[in-house]
Every structure is written in C-alpha cells, then in structure tokens.
Amino acid sequence: MFYLRLNKIRIVKNREFIGKAEIQIMSFITGGEKNFPSLEKLFDSNDDSEKKKLLESAIEEVLDSRQLTPVYKIKNRHELLFGDTGYIVYKSKSIPEDFSWLLIGVELDKKTRRRATIIKEALKKSDESNLVSKFSKLSNASNPTMEAVTEIAKVIAEVMSNDKDDQIGMFLSSFIRVLDYPHGKRDKQGVPDITGNMFIDYTIFGVQ
C-alpha cells in the first residue's frame, strides 16, 4: 500500500482585508494509478471540435479527481492541523514509480456551485484563456499531463473562488521513487509553496 498524508498547512496571509476567510484546500494527483485519458487523447488530436469535447471531458476528470479538505475559517498566520494522524489525500494499492502532486488553497466564493455549473464555467474560462491552444504546445514537455492538470485545476480554483486574486497558495511537486522515497518513506515539514504564502508538512509512506 501507498499513502500520501497531509499533516499541516501554515498560511501566512488569508487574502481577506479584515477578519477570517473561508478557505478550501484542493489536492490533485497525476501518475501512479491516476490517469486522465481525455488529456492523453487531446494531445494526439488534430480536430478542433474533438479537442473542445475532450477538454470538457478533461475538466470533468480533473474535477472528479480532486480530494477536498473541509472548509475552514482562516485568519492570518493560521496553522491547519489534521489531528495527530494527518489527512490522507492519496492512496494506492502499489507504490508508484513516480507521481506529481498539486495542492491549491482558495478563498471560496459565497455562492455554492453545483458540479455541472463548475464544469460549464470552467469550460468558458478555458475558452477565454485558449487552453486548447496551450495544450497543443505541451506534447513535448517532460510531464505534459501534470502541466495540463495544473492549468485546468487553476481554472477550477478560479471558478470556485471570487477571482484569481483569491488564490491562497499553490504547491506543486513531482516525486520519483528511486530518488525521493527509495525505502518507501518521506517526511517533510515546512515546505514552501510557489507563492511563499503556504507551507506544507507531509508524509509519504509505502509498503509492499
């Protein structure tokens, strides 16, 4: 078995002018037993209408793959603690040879959106930012699926929040078994995200 456990998140600023903010943490994994067939087909397609349909399917796949923590009311310099055992954001029956992890924190919009509405609005924003065109340039990237998932996840986060300025933080990291958890264990504290606003404690544990 293999587990990725989130132990603690420290948030420097909650992006709220005064008071506490309602924050949702979303986790996305690629690699291991996770795959996104629509994205793989999208990279290979040369038909624009087919790409549009595949993008919608890819948004659904990414949306359904997310792991959500509860919504928290967060003040500045807040620490999110997940009990004494942490919160499992990913598990699989076998130890993956490699995987990538994207963790996003957003201040939630006051409106509660249904899944279908999130997909519709995310597709609209994807059109506005011309994601399909961006994806066609990713086919030669070292990890095109993760880069595409990251772009889609950012759009989903923007839809769920008030706007892109309400993103609290984004942690993105890739792991290789032979380098990063050769003996099945990795335990890290205070790892900064790419914004410098969110710091992560996590544990990787795998056993055959």
PDB file of C-alpha atoms in Angstrom:
ATOM      1  CA  MET A   1       0.000   0.000   0.000  1.00  0.00           C
ATOM      2  CA  PHE A   2       0.999   3.591  -0.574  1.00  0.00           C
ATOM      3  CA  TYR A   3      -0.173   6.737   1.202  1.00  0.00           C
ATOM      4  CA  LEU A   4       0.375  10.469   0.824  1.00  0.00           C
ATOM      5  CA  ARG A   5      -0.640  12.212   4.027  1.00  0.00           C
ATOM      6  CA  LEU A   6      -1.082  15.929   4.627  1.00  0.00           C
ATOM      7  CA  ASN A   7      -0.065  16.738   8.214  1.00  0.00           C
ATOM      8  CA  LYS A   8      -0.169  20.512   8.474  1.00  0.00           C
ATOM      9  CA  ILE A   9      -0.595  23.660   6.389  1.00  0.00           C
ATOM     10  CA  ARG A  10       0.592  27.054   7.563  1.00  0.00           C
ATOM     11  CA  ILE A  11      -0.979  30.046   5.815  1.00  0.00           C
ATOM     12  CA  VAL A  12       0.754  33.425   6.083  1.00  0.00           C
ATOM     13  CA  LYS A  13      -1.995  35.681   4.685  1.00  0.00           C
ATOM     14  CA  ASN A  14      -5.649  34.770   4.112  1.00  0.00           C
ATOM     15  CA  ARG A  15      -6.175  37.449   1.378  1.00  0.00           C
ATOM     16  CA  GLU A  16      -9.090  38.862   3.384  1.00  0.00           C
ATOM     17  CA  PHE A  17      -8.865  42.592   4.171  1.00  0.00           C
ATOM     18  CA  ILE A  18     -10.401  42.188   7.629  1.00  0.00           C
ATOM     19  CA  GLY A  19     -11.320  39.080   9.618  1.00  0.00           C
ATOM     20  CA  LYS A  20     -11.339  35.410   8.691  1.00  0.00           C
ATOM     21  CA  ALA A  21     -11.654  33.826   5.245  1.00  0.00           C
ATOM     22  CA  GLU A  22     -13.399  30.614   4.214  1.00  0.00           C
ATOM     23  CA  ILE A  23     -10.695  28.521   2.588  1.00  0.00           C
ATOM     24  CA  GLN A  24     -10.921  25.273   0.661  1.00  0.00           C
ATOM     25  CA  ILE A  25      -7.865  23.086   0.093  1.00  0.00           C
ATOM     26  CA  MET A  26      -7.912  21.012  -3.117  1.00  0.00           C
ATOM     27  CA  SER A  27      -5.449  18.220  -3.877  1.00  0.00           C
ATOM     28  CA  PHE A  28      -4.746  16.712  -7.316  1.00  0.00           C
ATOM     29  CA  ILE A  29      -2.503  13.743  -8.149  1.00  0.00           C
ATOM     30  CA  THR A  30      -1.180  12.532 -11.503  1.00  0.00           C
ATOM     31  CA  GLY A  31       0.831   9.360 -12.017  1.00  0.00           C
ATOM     32  CA  GLY A  32       0.594   6.120 -10.090  1.00  0.00           C
ATOM     33  CA  GLU A  33      -2.900   4.760 -10.616  1.00  0.00           C
ATOM     34  CA  LYS A  34      -4.273   8.169 -11.613  1.00  0.00           C
ATOM     35  CA  ASN A  35      -4.682   8.900 -15.290  1.00  0.00           C
ATOM     36  CA  PHE A  36      -6.574  11.336 -17.469  1.00  0.00           C
ATOM     37  CA  PRO A  37      -7.465   9.582 -20.732  1.00  0.00           C
ATOM     38  CA  SER A  38      -9.179  12.640 -22.229  1.00  0.00           C
ATOM     39  CA  LEU A  39      -5.998  14.693 -21.856  1.00  0.00           C
ATOM     40  CA  GLU A  40      -3.945  11.957 -23.476  1.00  0.00           C
ATOM     41  CA  LYS A  41      -6.363  11.884 -26.429  1.00  0.00           C
ATOM     42  CA  LEU A  42      -6.395  15.698 -26.582  1.00  0.00           C
ATOM     43  CA  PHE A  43      -2.618  15.782 -27.037  1.00  0.00           C
ATOM     44  CA  ASP A  44      -2.935  13.423 -30.017  1.00  0.00           C
ATOM     45  CA  SER A  45      -5.947  15.038 -31.689  1.00  0.00           C
ATOM     46  CA  ASN A  46      -5.752  17.441 -34.634  1.00  0.00           C
ATOM     47  CA  ASP A  47      -9.502  18.069 -34.843  1.00  0.00           C
ATOM     48  CA  ASP A  48     -10.614  21.341 -33.205  1.00  0.00           C
ATOM     49  CA  SER A  49     -14.195  20.235 -32.499  1.00  0.00           C
ATOM     50  CA  GLU A  50     -12.962  16.979 -30.988  1.00  0.00           C
ATOM     51  CA  LYS A  51     -10.467  18.922 -28.843  1.00  0.00           C
ATOM     52  CA  LYS A  52     -13.310  21.028 -27.446  1.00  0.00           C
ATOM     53  CA  LYS A  53     -15.234  17.903 -26.391  1.00  0.00           C
ATOM     54  CA  LEU A  54     -12.093  16.322 -24.960  1.00  0.00           C
ATOM     55  CA  LEU A  55     -11.353  19.490 -22.975  1.00  0.00           C
ATOM     56  CA  GLU A  56     -14.787  19.314 -21.363  1.00  0.00           C
ATOM     57  CA  SER A  57     -14.182  15.645 -20.504  1.00  0.00           C
ATOM     58  CA  ALA A  58     -10.738  16.524 -19.146  1.00  0.00           C
ATOM     59  CA  ILE A  59     -12.244  19.219 -16.907  1.00  0.00           C
ATOM     60  CA  GLU A  60     -14.694  16.623 -15.575  1.00  0.00           C
ATOM     61  CA  GLU A  61     -11.860  14.139 -14.935  1.00  0.00           C
ATOM     62  CA  VAL A  62      -9.730  16.697 -13.117  1.00  0.00           C
ATOM     63  CA  LEU A  63     -12.699  17.954 -11.099  1.00  0.00           C
ATOM     64  CA  ASP A  64     -13.639  14.406 -10.079  1.00  0.00           C
ATOM     65  CA  SER A  65     -10.029  13.564  -9.171  1.00  0.00           C
ATOM     66  CA  ARG A  66      -9.677  16.272  -6.532  1.00  0.00           C
ATOM     67  CA  GLN A  67      -9.565  15.498  -2.857  1.00  0.00           C
ATOM     68  CA  LEU A  68     -11.147  18.168  -0.685  1.00  0.00           C
ATOM     69  CA  THR A  69     -10.479  19.097   2.895  1.00  0.00           C
ATOM     70  CA  PRO A  70     -13.281  20.719   4.917  1.00  0.00           C
ATOM     71  CA  VAL A  71     -13.841  24.464   4.599  1.00  0.00           C
ATOM     72  CA  TYR A  72     -12.026  26.440   7.267  1.00  0.00           C
ATOM     73  CA  LYS A  73     -12.380  29.967   8.597  1.00  0.00           C
ATOM     74  CA  ILE A  74      -8.797  31.119   8.470  1.00  0.00           C
ATOM     75  CA  LYS A  75      -7.043  34.133   9.931  1.00  0.00           C
ATOM     76  CA  ASN A  76      -3.578  35.396   9.015  1.00  0.00           C
ATOM     77  CA  ARG A  77      -0.648  33.206  10.162  1.00  0.00           C
ATOM     78  CA  HIS A  78      -3.055  30.317  10.699  1.00  0.00           C
ATOM     79  CA  GLU A  79      -1.993  26.687  11.023  1.00  0.00           C
ATOM     80  CA  LEU A  80      -4.299  23.938   9.772  1.00  0.00           C
ATOM     81  CA  LEU A  81      -3.772  20.789  11.816  1.00  0.00           C
ATOM     82  CA  PHE A  82      -5.218  17.435  10.740  1.00  0.00           C
ATOM     83  CA  GLY A  83      -5.369  15.687  14.082  1.00  0.00           C
ATOM     84  CA  ASP A  84      -2.471  13.548  15.258  1.00  0.00           C
ATOM     85  CA  THR A  85      -2.630  11.205  12.258  1.00  0.00           C
ATOM     86  CA  GLY A  86      -2.904  13.660   9.349  1.00  0.00           C
ATOM     87  CA  TYR A  87      -5.278  13.629   6.368  1.00  0.00           C
ATOM     88  CA  ILE A  88      -4.751  11.134   3.526  1.00  0.00           C
ATOM     89  CA  VAL A  89      -5.009  12.889   0.157  1.00  0.00           C
ATOM     90  CA  TYR A  90      -3.900   9.915  -1.941  1.00  0.00           C
ATOM     91  CA  LYS A  91      -3.558   6.163  -1.590  1.00  0.00           C
ATOM     92  CA  SER A  92      -2.949   3.262  -3.944  1.00  0.00           C
ATOM     93  CA  LYS A  93      -2.520  -0.489  -3.708  1.00  0.00           C
ATOM     94  CA  SER A  94       1.008  -0.341  -5.108  1.00  0.00           C
ATOM     95  CA  ILE A  95       3.931   2.044  -4.692  1.00  0.00           C
ATOM     96  CA  PRO A  96       4.076   4.328  -7.766  1.00  0.00           C
ATOM     97  CA  GLU A  97       7.394   4.746  -9.563  1.00  0.00           C
ATOM     98  CA  ASP A  98       6.630   8.452  -9.873  1.00  0.00           C
ATOM     99  CA  PHE A  99       3.774  10.896  -9.352  1.00  0.00           C
ATOM    100  CA  SER A 100       3.073  14.625  -9.198  1.00  0.00           C
ATOM    101  CA  TRP A 101       1.095  16.469  -6.552  1.00  0.00           C
ATOM    102  CA  LEU A 102      -0.740  19.762  -6.878  1.00  0.00           C
ATOM    103  CA  LEU A 103      -2.233  21.388  -3.772  1.00  0.00           C
ATOM    104  CA  ILE A 104      -4.252  24.596  -4.119  1.00  0.00           C
ATOM    105  CA  GLY A 105      -5.792  26.773  -1.435  1.00  0.00           C
ATOM    106  CA  VAL A 106      -8.557  29.205  -2.461  1.00  0.00           C
ATOM    107  CA  GLU A 107     -10.818  31.622  -0.683  1.00  0.00           C
ATOM    108  CA  LEU A 108     -14.297  30.393  -1.563  1.00  0.00           C
ATOM    109  CA  ASP A 109     -16.937  32.435  -3.292  1.00  0.00           C
ATOM    110  CA  LYS A 110     -20.085  32.932  -1.220  1.00  0.00           C
ATOM    111  CA  LYS A 111     -22.124  31.093  -3.853  1.00  0.00           C
ATOM    112  CA  THR A 112     -22.270  27.303  -3.708  1.00  0.00           C
ATOM    113  CA  ARG A 113     -21.946  25.897  -7.214  1.00  0.00           C
ATOM    114  CA  ARG A 114     -23.105  22.516  -8.425  1.00  0.00           C
ATOM    115  CA  ARG A 115     -20.703  20.254 -10.293  1.00  0.00           C
ATOM    116  CA  ALA A 116     -22.378  20.917 -13.659  1.00  0.00           C
ATOM    117  CA  THR A 117     -22.130  24.674 -13.117  1.00  0.00           C
ATOM    118  CA  ILE A 118     -18.443  24.456 -12.183  1.00  0.00           C
ATOM    119  CA  ILE A 119     -17.748  22.476 -15.374  1.00  0.00           C
ATOM    120  CA  LYS A 120     -19.702  24.945 -17.510  1.00  0.00           C
ATOM    121  CA  GLU A 121     -17.954  27.991 -16.033  1.00  0.00           C
ATOM    122  CA  ALA A 122     -14.543  26.308 -16.160  1.00  0.00           C
ATOM    123  CA  LEU A 123     -15.090  25.481 -19.850  1.00  0.00           C
ATOM    124  CA  LYS A 124     -15.987  29.117 -20.531  1.00  0.00           C
ATOM    125  CA  LYS A 125     -12.843  30.362 -18.767  1.00  0.00           C
ATOM    126  CA  SER A 126     -10.805  27.742 -20.628  1.00  0.00           C
ATOM    127  CA  ASP A 127     -12.076  29.160 -23.911  1.00  0.00           C
ATOM    128  CA  GLU A 128     -11.221  32.688 -22.792  1.00  0.00           C
ATOM    129  CA  SER A 129      -7.656  31.683 -21.913  1.00  0.00           C
ATOM    130  CA  ASN A 130      -7.348  29.471 -25.021  1.00  0.00           C
ATOM    131  CA  LEU A 131      -6.312  26.371 -23.082  1.00  0.00           C
ATOM    132  CA  VAL A 132      -6.640  24.029 -26.064  1.00  0.00           C
ATOM    133  CA  SER A 133      -4.004  26.010 -27.920  1.00  0.00           C
ATOM    134  CA  LYS A 134      -1.737  25.927 -24.859  1.00  0.00           C
ATOM    135  CA  PHE A 135      -2.153  22.171 -24.521  1.00  0.00           C
ATOM    136  CA  SER A 136      -1.101  21.569 -28.119  1.00  0.00           C
ATOM    137  CA  LYS A 137       2.277  23.038 -27.195  1.00  0.00           C
ATOM    138  CA  LEU A 138       2.699  20.738 -24.193  1.00  0.00           C
ATOM    139  CA  SER A 139       3.079  17.436 -26.050  1.00  0.00           C
ATOM    140  CA  ASN A 140       6.887  17.648 -25.902  1.00  0.00           C
ATOM    141  CA  ALA A 141       7.017  18.762 -22.264  1.00  0.00           C
ATOM    142  CA  SER A 142       8.633  16.457 -19.706  1.00  0.00           C
ATOM    143  CA  ASN A 143       5.298  15.945 -17.931  1.00  0.00           C
ATOM    144  CA  PRO A 144       2.540  17.266 -20.217  1.00  0.00           C
ATOM    145  CA  THR A 145      -0.301  15.650 -18.253  1.00  0.00           C
ATOM    146  CA  MET A 146       0.715  17.305 -14.995  1.00  0.00           C
ATOM    147  CA  GLU A 147       1.142  20.681 -16.688  1.00  0.00           C
ATOM    148  CA  ALA A 148      -2.310  20.344 -18.274  1.00  0.00           C
ATOM    149  CA  VAL A 149      -3.903  19.215 -14.996  1.00  0.00           C
ATOM    150  CA  THR A 150      -2.288  22.204 -13.275  1.00  0.00           C
ATOM    151  CA  GLU A 151      -3.769  24.609 -15.811  1.00  0.00           C
ATOM    152  CA  ILE A 152      -7.237  23.056 -15.507  1.00  0.00           C
ATOM    153  CA  ALA A 153      -7.028  22.963 -11.703  1.00  0.00           C
ATOM    154  CA  LYS A 154      -6.127  26.668 -11.666  1.00  0.00           C
ATOM    155  CA  VAL A 155      -9.225  27.400 -13.770  1.00  0.00           C
ATOM    156  CA  ILE A 156     -11.407  25.305 -11.417  1.00  0.00           C
ATOM    157  CA  ALA A 157      -9.924  27.130  -8.414  1.00  0.00           C
ATOM    158  CA  GLU A 158     -10.684  30.481 -10.050  1.00  0.00           C
ATOM    159  CA  VAL A 159     -14.293  29.419 -10.690  1.00  0.00           C
ATOM    160  CA  MET A 160     -14.746  28.313  -7.070  1.00  0.00           C
ATOM    161  CA  SER A 161     -13.248  31.494  -5.652  1.00  0.00           C
ATOM    162  CA  ASN A 162     -14.186  35.112  -6.238  1.00  0.00           C
ATOM    163  CA  ASP A 163     -11.380  35.609  -8.722  1.00  0.00           C
ATOM    164  CA  LYS A 164      -7.779  34.595  -9.370  1.00  0.00           C
ATOM    165  CA  ASP A 165      -6.547  37.051  -6.741  1.00  0.00           C
ATOM    166  CA  ASP A 166      -8.262  34.940  -4.060  1.00  0.00           C
ATOM    167  CA  GLN A 167      -5.837  32.066  -4.517  1.00  0.00           C
ATOM    168  CA  ILE A 168      -4.215  31.462  -1.142  1.00  0.00           C
ATOM    169  CA  GLY A 169      -1.384  29.298  -2.370  1.00  0.00           C
ATOM    170  CA  MET A 170      -0.275  26.617  -4.814  1.00  0.00           C
ATOM    171  CA  PHE A 171       2.110  23.771  -4.020  1.00  0.00           C
ATOM    172  CA  LEU A 172       3.372  21.750  -6.983  1.00  0.00           C
ATOM    173  CA  SER A 173       5.900  18.951  -6.700  1.00  0.00           C
ATOM    174  CA  SER A 174       6.976  15.827  -8.590  1.00  0.00           C
ATOM    175  CA  PHE A 175       8.342  12.716  -6.896  1.00  0.00           C
ATOM    176  CA  ILE A 176      10.454   9.845  -8.215  1.00  0.00           C
ATOM    177  CA  ARG A 177      10.566   6.667  -6.180  1.00  0.00           C
ATOM    178  CA  VAL A 178      14.264   5.898  -6.607  1.00  0.00           C
ATOM    179  CA  LEU A 179      15.251   9.447  -5.629  1.00  0.00           C
ATOM    180  CA  ASP A 180      12.598  10.674  -3.227  1.00  0.00           C
ATOM    181  CA  TYR A 181      11.196   7.630  -1.399  1.00  0.00           C
ATOM    182  CA  PRO A 182      13.537   4.696  -2.231  1.00  0.00           C
ATOM    183  CA  HIS A 183      12.709   2.969   1.054  1.00  0.00           C
ATOM    184  CA  GLY A 184       9.015   3.885   0.949  1.00  0.00           C
ATOM    185  CA  LYS A 185       9.192   6.781   3.421  1.00  0.00           C
ATOM    186  CA  ARG A 186       9.496  10.557   3.114  1.00  0.00           C
ATOM    187  CA  ASP A 187       8.592  13.002   5.872  1.00  0.00           C
ATOM    188  CA  LYS A 188       8.926  16.760   5.379  1.00  0.00           C
ATOM    189  CA  GLN A 189       7.978  19.848   7.369  1.00  0.00           C
ATOM    190  CA  GLY A 190       7.606  23.487   6.395  1.00  0.00           C
ATOM    191  CA  VAL A 191       7.959  23.037   2.635  1.00  0.00           C
ATOM    192  CA  PRO A 192       7.091  26.356   0.918  1.00  0.00           C
ATOM    193  CA  ASP A 193       4.661  26.566  -1.993  1.00  0.00           C
ATOM    194  CA  ILE A 194       5.452  28.591  -5.118  1.00  0.00           C
ATOM    195  CA  THR A 195       3.805  31.744  -3.713  1.00  0.00           C
ATOM    196  CA  GLY A 196       5.605  31.744  -0.363  1.00  0.00           C
ATOM    197  CA  ASN A 197       2.225  32.098   1.344  1.00  0.00           C
ATOM    198  CA  MET A 198       1.604  28.450   2.204  1.00  0.00           C
ATOM    199  CA  PHE A 199       3.899  25.967   3.960  1.00  0.00           C
ATOM    200  CA  ILE A 200       3.265  22.215   3.913  1.00  0.00           C
ATOM    201  CA  ASP A 201       4.038  19.292   6.241  1.00  0.00           C
ATOM    202  CA  TYR A 202       3.501  15.916   4.576  1.00  0.00           C
ATOM    203  CA  THR A 203       4.396  12.231   4.835  1.00  0.00           C
ATOM    204  CA  ILE A 204       4.833   9.620   2.115  1.00  0.00           C
ATOM    205  CA  PHE A 205       4.628   6.015   3.270  1.00  0.00           C
ATOM    206  CA  GLY A 206       4.679   2.888   1.153  1.00  0.00           C
ATOM    207  CA  VAL A 207       4.997  -0.806   1.917  1.00  0.00           C
ATOM    208  CA  GLN A 208       4.923  -3.801  -0.422  1.00  0.00           C
TER     209      GLN A 208
END
